[in-house]
Coordinates of C-alpha atoms in Angstrom, one line a residue:
I812 CA 19.2 41.4 5.0
P813 CA 14.9 40.0 4.2
V814 CA 15.8 38.7 7.7
Y815 CA 17.8 41.3 9.5
Y816 CA 14.8 44.1 8.3
N817 CA 12.0 42.4 10.7
Y818 CA 13.9 43.6 13.5
L819 CA 14.3 47.0 12.4
K820 CA 10.6 47.2 11.8
I821 CA 9.8 46.0 15.2
E822 CA 12.5 47.8 17.1
R823 CA 11.0 51.0 15.4
L824 CA 7.5 50.0 15.4
Y825 CA 7.1 49.1 19.1
E826 CA 10.5 50.0 20.6
F827 CA 11.3 46.5 21.2
K828 CA 14.5 45.9 23.3
R829 CA 16.6 43.3 24.5
T830 CA 18.7 43.7 27.9
L831 CA 22.2 43.1 27.7
T832 CA 21.3 41.0 31.3
E833 CA 19.1 38.6 28.4
S834 CA 21.9 37.7 26.3
I835 CA 24.3 37.0 28.5
K836 CA 21.6 35.0 30.2
F837 CA 21.7 32.6 26.5
S838 CA 26.1 33.6 26.2
P839 CA 27.8 29.8 25.4
N840 CA 31.1 29.0 27.2
L841 CA 34.7 28.3 25.6
F842 CA 33.3 24.4 26.0
S843 CA 30.3 24.8 24.7
F844 CA 32.5 23.5 20.8
F845 CA 33.4 20.8 22.2
T846 CA 29.1 19.5 22.9
S847 CA 27.4 17.7 20.1
Y848 CA 24.0 16.1 20.2
H849 CA 23.9 13.3 22.1
A850 CA 22.4 10.8 19.3
T851 CA 25.5 11.5 17.6
L852 CA 29.0 9.6 17.7
S853 CA 30.6 12.0 18.8
G854 CA 27.8 13.3 20.9
K855 CA 28.5 10.5 23.0
L856 CA 31.9 10.4 23.3
L857 CA 32.6 13.9 24.4
K858 CA 29.6 14.2 26.8
K859 CA 32.1 12.2 28.8
L860 CA 34.6 14.4 28.8
V861 CA 33.7 18.1 28.6
P862 CA 30.0 19.9 30.6
P863 CA 26.9 20.1 29.4
P864 CA 26.2 22.7 27.1
T865 CA 24.4 25.8 29.4
T866 CA 21.2 25.8 27.2
H867 CA 20.1 24.0 23.5
E868 CA 21.3 26.9 21.5
T869 CA 24.7 26.6 22.5
T870 CA 25.7 23.1 21.5
F871 CA 28.4 24.6 18.3
Y872 CA 30.2 21.5 17.4
I873 CA 31.5 20.9 13.9
G874 CA 32.9 18.1 13.4
I875 CA 36.7 17.3 13.6
I876 CA 37.7 17.5 10.5
P877 CA 35.7 20.7 9.5
L878 CA 38.0 21.9 12.7
F879 CA 40.9 21.3 11.3
S880 CA 40.4 22.7 7.8
I881 CA 39.8 26.0 10.1
I882 CA 42.8 25.9 11.4
L883 CA 44.7 25.7 8.5
I884 CA 42.6 28.7 7.3
S885 CA 43.4 30.7 9.3
F886 CA 47.4 30.0 8.7
F887 CA 46.8 30.3 5.1
I888 CA 45.3 34.0 6.6
I889 CA 47.8 34.9 9.1
R890 CA 50.5 34.2 6.6
K891 CA 49.1 35.7 3.7
S892 CA 49.1 39.5 5.7
I893 CA 52.5 38.8 6.8
I894 CA 53.9 38.5 3.4
F895 CA 52.0 40.3 1.8
F896 CA 54.1 41.9 -0.3
K897 CA 55.9 39.2 -1.5
F898 CA 53.3 38.2 -2.9
K899 CA 53.1 37.6 -7.3
K900 CA 50.6 39.4 -9.2
E901 CA 48.9 37.9 -11.7
S902 CA 47.1 38.9 -14.7
Y903 CA 44.3 38.6 -13.4
N904 CA 45.1 40.2 -10.6
S905 CA 45.4 37.5 -8.0
A906 CA 47.6 37.4 -5.0
T907 CA 49.7 33.7 -5.8
L908 CA 50.4 32.9 -2.3
Y909 CA 53.2 29.9 -1.7
F910 CA 52.5 27.6 1.2
P911 CA 55.6 25.3 1.7
Y912 CA 54.3 22.5 4.0
L913 CA 52.4 21.0 0.9
E914 CA 54.8 22.8 -2.1
K915 CA 51.6 24.1 -3.5
R916 CA 50.7 27.6 -4.9
I917 CA 47.0 28.2 -4.1
F918 CA 45.2 31.1 -6.5
F919 CA 43.0 33.3 -3.7
P920 CA 41.0 35.5 -5.3
P921 CA 41.4 37.6 -2.4
N922 CA 38.5 39.6 -2.0
F923 CA 36.7 36.7 -2.1
F924 CA 38.6 34.9 1.0
I925 CA 39.0 37.7 2.8
F926 CA 35.4 38.8 3.0
Y927 CA 33.9 35.1 4.1
F928 CA 37.3 34.7 6.4
I929 CA 36.2 38.2 7.6
V930 CA 32.3 36.9 8.0
A931 CA 33.6 33.9 9.8
L932 CA 35.8 36.1 12.8
I933 CA 32.9 38.7 13.5
S934 CA 30.4 36.6 14.0
L935 CA 32.7 33.7 15.6
I936 CA 32.9 37.5 18.2
L937 CA 29.5 38.5 18.3
V938 CA 28.7 34.1 19.2
F939 CA 29.8 34.6 22.7
G940 CA 27.2 38.0 23.7
P941 CA 28.5 40.7 26.0
W942 CA 31.1 37.9 28.1
F943 CA 34.0 36.6 26.8
F944 CA 33.0 32.8 27.3
K945 CA 31.3 33.9 29.9
I946 CA 33.8 35.2 32.2
K947 CA 32.7 38.6 34.2
S948 CA 35.4 40.4 34.3
F949 CA 36.0 39.6 30.7
F950 CA 33.5 41.8 28.7
N951 CA 33.2 41.8 24.2
P952 CA 33.6 44.7 23.4
V953 CA 32.8 44.1 19.9
Y954 CA 29.2 42.7 21.5
Y955 CA 29.0 46.2 22.7
L956 CA 29.6 47.9 20.5
F957 CA 27.5 45.9 17.8
Y958 CA 24.4 46.2 21.1
Y959 CA 24.6 50.5 20.9
L960 CA 26.0 51.3 17.8
F961 CA 24.0 48.8 15.1
P962 CA 20.9 49.3 14.6
G963 CA 17.9 46.7 15.7
A964 CA 20.3 44.9 17.7
K965 CA 18.9 45.2 20.5
G966 CA 16.2 43.1 19.8
I967 CA 18.9 40.2 19.9
R968 CA 18.1 38.4 22.8
V969 CA 20.5 35.2 22.2
P970 CA 23.9 35.4 20.7
P971 CA 24.3 31.9 19.6
R972 CA 22.4 32.8 16.6
F973 CA 25.4 34.7 14.5
F974 CA 27.0 30.9 14.1
I975 CA 24.5 30.1 11.9
I976 CA 26.4 32.8 9.9
F977 CA 29.9 31.8 11.3
I978 CA 29.2 28.3 9.4
F979 CA 27.6 29.9 5.8
A980 CA 31.6 32.1 5.7
V981 CA 33.1 29.5 6.6
A982 CA 31.2 26.5 4.8
I983 CA 32.0 28.7 1.9
L984 CA 36.0 28.7 2.8
I985 CA 36.0 25.1 3.5
S986 CA 34.4 24.4 0.4
Y987 CA 37.0 26.4 -1.8
F988 CA 40.0 25.2 0.1
Y989 CA 38.9 21.4 -0.2
S990 CA 38.8 22.2 -4.0
L991 CA 42.3 23.5 -4.0
Y992 CA 44.0 20.6 -2.6
F993 CA 41.5 17.4 -3.0
R994 CA 40.1 15.3 -5.9
R995 CA 36.8 13.3 -5.6
K996 CA 37.6 10.4 -4.6
T997 CA 39.2 12.3 -1.0
L998 CA 36.0 14.4 -1.0
I999 CA 34.0 11.5 -1.0
I1000 CA 35.5 10.1 1.6
L1001 CA 35.5 13.3 3.7
G1002 CA 32.2 14.3 3.0
L1003 CA 31.6 9.7 4.7
L1004 CA 33.8 10.4 7.2
I1005 CA 31.7 13.9 8.8
F1006 CA 28.9 12.2 7.8
L1007 CA 29.3 9.8 9.8
E1008 CA 30.9 12.0 12.6
L1009 CA 27.4 13.3 13.1
F1010 CA 25.0 11.0 11.9
P1011 CA 22.2 10.4 14.6
F1012 CA 23.1 6.1 15.2
Y1013 CA 21.2 6.2 18.1
Q1014 CA 17.9 6.9 20.1
I1015 CA 16.7 11.0 18.7
P1016 CA 14.0 11.8 21.7
V1017 CA 10.8 12.5 19.7
I1018 CA 8.3 14.5 20.8
K1019 CA 4.6 13.0 20.8
M1020 CA 2.2 15.8 18.7
P1021 CA -1.3 16.6 20.0
Y1022 CA -4.6 14.2 20.2
G1023 CA -2.4 11.2 18.9
G1024 CA -1.6 12.9 15.2
N1025 CA -5.0 13.3 15.2
I1026 CA -6.9 16.1 14.0
P1027 CA -9.2 17.7 15.5
K1028 CA -13.0 18.3 14.7
V1029 CA -12.5 21.6 15.3
Y1030 CA -9.8 22.4 13.5
E1031 CA -11.4 20.2 10.7
W1032 CA -14.7 22.5 10.9
L1033 CA -12.3 25.6 10.3
K1034 CA -10.6 24.4 7.7
D1035 CA -13.7 24.4 4.9
K1036 CA -14.5 27.8 5.8
D1037 CA -13.7 30.1 3.7
G1038 CA -12.8 33.9 3.4
K1039 CA -9.0 35.5 5.3
F1040 CA -9.9 35.3 8.8
A1041 CA -8.7 36.0 12.5
I1042 CA -9.5 33.3 15.7
M1043 CA -9.2 34.0 19.6
E1044 CA -8.4 30.5 21.6
L1045 CA -8.8 30.2 24.6
P1046 CA -7.3 29.4 26.9
L1047 CA -4.7 32.0 25.8
E1048 CA -1.8 30.8 26.7
D1049 CA -1.2 26.7 25.4
A1050 CA 0.6 24.4 27.5
R1051 CA 4.1 25.2 26.4
W1052 CA 4.0 27.4 29.5
W1053 CA 2.3 24.8 31.6
D1054 CA 4.6 21.8 33.3
I1055 CA 4.0 17.6 33.0
P1056 CA 1.6 16.2 32.6
Y1057 CA -0.7 18.3 29.6
G1058 CA 2.5 21.0 28.9
Q1059 CA 5.3 17.7 27.6
D1060 CA 2.6 16.4 25.5
K1061 CA 0.3 19.2 23.3
G1062 CA 2.5 21.7 23.8
F1063 CA 2.4 24.7 20.7
F1064 CA -0.5 23.2 19.1
Y1065 CA -2.3 26.3 18.7
I1066 CA 0.4 27.1 16.7
Y1067 CA 0.9 23.9 15.2
F1068 CA -2.5 23.0 14.4
S1069 CA -2.7 26.6 12.2
A1070 CA -0.2 25.0 9.4
Y1071 CA -3.7 22.6 9.1
H1072 CA -6.6 25.1 8.6
N1073 CA -4.3 27.7 7.1
K1074 CA -6.0 31.1 9.2
R1075 CA -5.3 33.7 11.5
I1076 CA -4.2 33.7 14.7
F1077 CA -4.1 35.6 17.8
N1078 CA -2.5 33.2 19.5
G1079 CA 0.6 32.7 17.7
C1080 CA 3.8 34.1 18.3
S1081 CA 7.7 33.1 16.6
G1082 CA 10.3 34.9 19.0
Y1083 CA 7.8 37.7 19.7
I1084 CA 4.8 38.1 21.8
S1085 CA 2.9 41.6 20.8
P1086 CA 2.3 43.5 24.0
L1087 CA -1.2 43.5 22.9
F1088 CA -1.2 39.9 23.8
E1089 CA 0.5 40.1 26.6
Y1090 CA -2.6 42.8 27.2
S1091 CA -4.9 40.0 26.6
K1092 CA -3.1 37.7 29.7
N1093 CA -3.9 40.5 32.0
L1094 CA -7.7 40.6 31.1
V1095 CA -8.3 36.6 31.1
R1096 CA -5.8 36.5 34.5
N1097 CA -7.9 39.4 36.0
L1098 CA -11.3 37.9 34.9
D1099 CA -11.7 41.0 33.1
F1100 CA -13.6 38.5 29.6
K1101 CA -16.0 41.4 29.3
R1102 CA -13.2 43.2 27.9
L1103 CA -11.7 40.7 26.8
I1104 CA -14.3 40.1 24.1
E1105 CA -14.6 43.7 23.2
L1106 CA -10.8 44.2 22.4
A1107 CA -12.2 40.6 20.5
K1108 CA -14.9 42.7 18.4
A1109 CA -12.5 45.7 18.1
I1110 CA -9.7 43.5 16.1
N1111 CA -11.9 41.9 13.6
I1112 CA -11.5 38.0 15.6
R1113 CA -14.4 36.3 13.8
Y1114 CA -14.5 32.8 15.9
L1115 CA -14.0 32.5 19.3
I1116 CA -12.6 29.1 20.4
I1117 CA -13.2 27.8 23.4
H1118 CA -10.7 24.3 24.0
K1119 CA -13.0 22.7 27.2
D1120 CA -9.7 19.5 27.0
I1121 CA -7.5 22.1 28.3
Y1122 CA -9.6 23.3 31.0
K1123 CA -11.1 19.7 31.7
E1124 CA -7.1 18.0 31.9
N1125 CA -5.2 21.1 34.2
P1126 CA -6.1 21.2 37.4
H1127 CA -3.4 22.4 38.4
V1128 CA -3.4 25.4 35.9
F1129 CA -7.5 26.0 35.8
S1130 CA -10.2 26.4 38.5
K1131 CA -13.2 23.2 38.7
D1132 CA -15.4 25.8 37.9
E1133 CA -13.5 27.5 35.0
L1134 CA -14.6 26.6 32.0
E1135 CA -18.7 26.6 32.9
N1136 CA -17.7 30.2 34.5
T1137 CA -16.0 31.0 31.4
I1138 CA -19.0 30.0 28.8
L1139 CA -21.7 31.3 31.2
L1140 CA -19.6 35.0 30.9
I1141 CA -19.5 34.9 27.5
E1142 CA -23.3 33.5 26.8
N1143 CA -24.8 35.9 29.3
N1144 CA -22.9 39.0 28.8
F1145 CA -22.9 38.9 24.6
K1146 CA -26.3 37.5 23.4
G1147 CA -27.1 38.6 20.2
E1148 CA -23.5 39.4 19.4
L1149 CA -21.3 35.8 19.6
V1150 CA -23.5 33.1 18.3
K1151 CA -22.7 29.6 19.1
V1152 CA -21.6 27.5 15.9
F1153 CA -19.6 24.5 16.9
E1154 CA -19.1 22.7 19.7
D1155 CA -18.3 18.8 20.4
D1156 CA -16.0 16.7 23.6
I1157 CA -13.1 18.9 23.6
A1158 CA -14.3 22.6 22.1
V1159 CA -16.5 25.1 21.5
V1160 CA -16.9 27.7 18.6
Y1161 CA -18.6 30.8 19.0
E1162 CA -19.2 33.4 15.9
I1163 CA -18.5 37.5 16.5
V1164 CA -21.3 39.5 15.2
V1165 CA -21.1 42.2 15.7
R1166 CA -17.3 43.6 14.8
N1167 CA -15.0 45.8 14.2
I1168 CA -14.5 44.8 9.6
N1169 CA -12.9 47.0 9.2
F1170 CA -10.0 47.1 11.4
D1171 CA -6.4 48.1 10.0
P1172 CA -3.8 46.4 11.9
K1173 CA -1.4 49.0 10.2
N1174 CA -2.9 52.0 11.5
L1175 CA -3.1 51.7 15.2
Y1176 CA -1.3 55.2 16.4
I1177 CA -2.1 57.8 18.2
K1178 CA -3.4 60.2 15.5
D1179 CA -5.7 58.0 13.7
Y1180 CA -7.9 58.2 16.9
E1181 CA -9.4 61.0 18.0
F1182 CA -8.2 62.2 21.1
D1183 CA -9.6 65.2 23.0
I1184 CA -5.3 66.5 23.7
N1185 CA -4.4 68.3 26.8
F1186 CA -2.1 69.8 29.3
E1187 CA -1.7 69.7 33.3
Q1188 CA 0.8 71.3 34.8
E1189 CA 2.2 69.6 37.6
G1190 CA 5.2 72.3 38.6
K1191 CA 7.5 75.2 36.8
R1192 CA 8.7 73.2 34.0
E1193 CA 6.7 69.8 34.5
G1194 CA 3.1 68.6 34.1
K1195 CA 1.1 65.9 32.3
L1196 CA 0.3 65.5 28.7
I1197 CA -3.8 63.9 29.4
F1198 CA -5.6 62.3 26.5
V1199 CA -9.4 61.3 26.4
Y1200 CA -10.7 58.9 23.7
K1201 CA -13.7 60.2 22.5
G1202 CA -14.1 57.5 19.2
D1203 CA -17.5 55.2 19.5
L1204 CA -15.4 52.0 18.2
P1205 CA -13.0 50.9 20.8
C1206 CA -9.7 52.2 20.4
V1207 CA -6.8 50.3 20.1
L1208 CA -3.4 51.7 20.1
I1209 CA 0.1 48.9 19.1
Y1210 CA 3.1 51.0 18.0
V1211 CA 5.2 53.6 19.3
N1212 CA 4.4 57.2 18.7
E1213 CA 6.3 59.6 17.9
I1214 CA 4.4 63.4 18.5
F1215 CA 5.8 66.8 19.0
L1216 CA 4.4 69.7 20.5
K1217 CA 5.0 73.5 18.6
F1218 CA 4.9 75.8 20.7
K1219 CA 2.6 79.3 19.2
S1220 CA 2.8 82.8 19.9
E1221 CA 0.7 85.5 17.6
G1222 CA 0.6 82.4 14.9
R1223 CA 4.9 82.8 15.5
L1224 CA 6.7 79.2 16.1
I1225 CA 8.3 79.9 19.6
G1226 CA 9.5 76.4 20.3
K1227 CA 9.4 72.7 19.6
N1228 CA 9.3 69.6 22.0
K1229 CA 9.7 65.9 21.1
V1230 CA 7.5 63.4 22.8
I1231 CA 7.8 59.4 22.4
I1232 CA 4.7 57.9 23.9
N1233 CA 4.6 53.8 24.2
P1234 CA 1.4 52.5 24.5
K1235 CA 2.5 49.2 26.4
N1236 CA 3.5 52.0 29.0
H1237 CA -0.1 53.8 28.6
S1238 CA -2.6 51.9 27.4
L1239 CA -3.2 49.2 24.2
F1240 CA -7.4 49.1 24.4
L1241 CA -9.9 52.1 25.1
L1242 CA -13.3 52.6 25.5
K1243 CA -15.0 55.7 24.8
G1244 CA -14.1 58.5 27.7
E1245 CA -10.7 56.3 28.2
R1246 CA -7.6 58.5 29.1
F1247 CA -3.6 58.3 30.3
E1248 CA -1.1 60.9 30.8
K1249 CA 2.2 61.1 29.9
K1250 CA 4.6 62.9 32.2
M1251 CA 7.1 65.5 30.5
K1252 CA 9.1 68.8 30.5
L1253 CA 8.4 71.9 29.1
P1254 CA 10.7 74.1 27.0
D1255 CA 11.8 77.1 28.9
L1256 CA 9.5 79.2 27.7
K1257 CA 7.5 81.9 30.3
G1258 CA 3.4 82.8 29.1
E1259 CA 0.6 82.3 27.2
Y1260 CA 0.9 79.7 23.8
L1261 CA -1.8 78.0 21.4
V1262 CA 0.4 74.9 21.6
E1263 CA -0.6 72.7 18.3
V1264 CA 0.7 68.6 18.9
E1265 CA 1.8 67.0 15.5
Q1266 CA 2.2 63.2 14.2
D1267 CA 3.4 62.3 10.5
K1268 CA 2.5 66.4 10.1
K1269 CA -0.7 66.0 10.5
I1270 CA -2.3 68.6 13.7
I1271 CA -4.2 65.9 15.7
A1272 CA -4.9 68.5 18.2
R1273 CA -4.5 71.9 19.9
F1274 CA -4.8 73.7 23.4
K1275 CA -3.5 77.1 25.0
L1276 CA -1.6 76.2 27.9
N1277 CA -0.4 79.4 30.3
I1278 CA 3.0 78.5 31.6
N1279 CA 4.1 80.3 34.5

């Protein structure tokens, strides 16, 4: 629940959705259950017999002994359902199941065992995503129901993640199964066999960490700074998005070194990239550094770090003069607002002196800012809501806004419209006087009305509208 709640929260705040096409792309095929990592003994043998997995997320091999155990447990459940009415009830309200092949009576707590079997079965079905085994004509009805009906399910891009839940449930079932049939010595032998099958005997590919494992001086300097604050690093995208040679060696290093300096970073992501970060990337692509710095000031970024080595070492990504032009733009356009506080051979740091220290990332809705809101009619029942920002500090909008238009005549409520505004589709960042629009349909009314714009029971604007 603590993990799943964050999916619900992101979906609500950002109207965040993954498409079924994305899910299909990461869906596994049947061979995924017979592919193991090449560094293991099982992986070396199996790679000669089965094709490689579609993606690294679809390596599902769990071992011969666990697989055989799952087959036996499945047989138990099927047999239990067939001879359910023949069970003898014990005094502690557990069922007695007779398994003739082993000539042993087994006492299964029915609620406990059946629950984890159902969890394992459902998660196994969901693992395959929208298509079973990636056959186009054979769709997965369970996944479609899950996707469209279960809250937050549209935020899941990689269905194979459900394999974690499958393994969790199966581990409990197998453990209980082993405890009934095997003594300690046998369990130790089984554990050793599983260990030997999955232990990485062969060379494991190792990714070298950036800067030869040393800490860049800029991060050592940053670590010693007191207080909680955020930093922005240029170039905005680190090397993970680029090709070799740099991207292979130094990818993800912004996030990697944040574990060392322990400061908030604008450039970080974990399974989700903020629309504000995507917006900032477009600013950099369009060389709109003035607006980028205005954004950094608005969201209370304290330090701007420019990684000179990245610009210099990647001519396939950056132009020859891009580093020099970036520094010149910053120093010429923001004198007195940005002060250089650190520099060495690979990095330069500017402190943003003038910034919005009262910035609250929890309050980024339309109702938290001042707008002139009006309506421009374009047809009998159509038009557009026009939002003109009139505040002095820059406006940052991230969260999806649900607003209501109340149509009143002579003080009486005549009609009501719900309007969804996703800033990602309009404007995330506004300076004073800038505007955005939202197309909408009018209710079936005629005459002059006072329109009240309301969000979270707070009236944020009023205007008169004459519907012809």
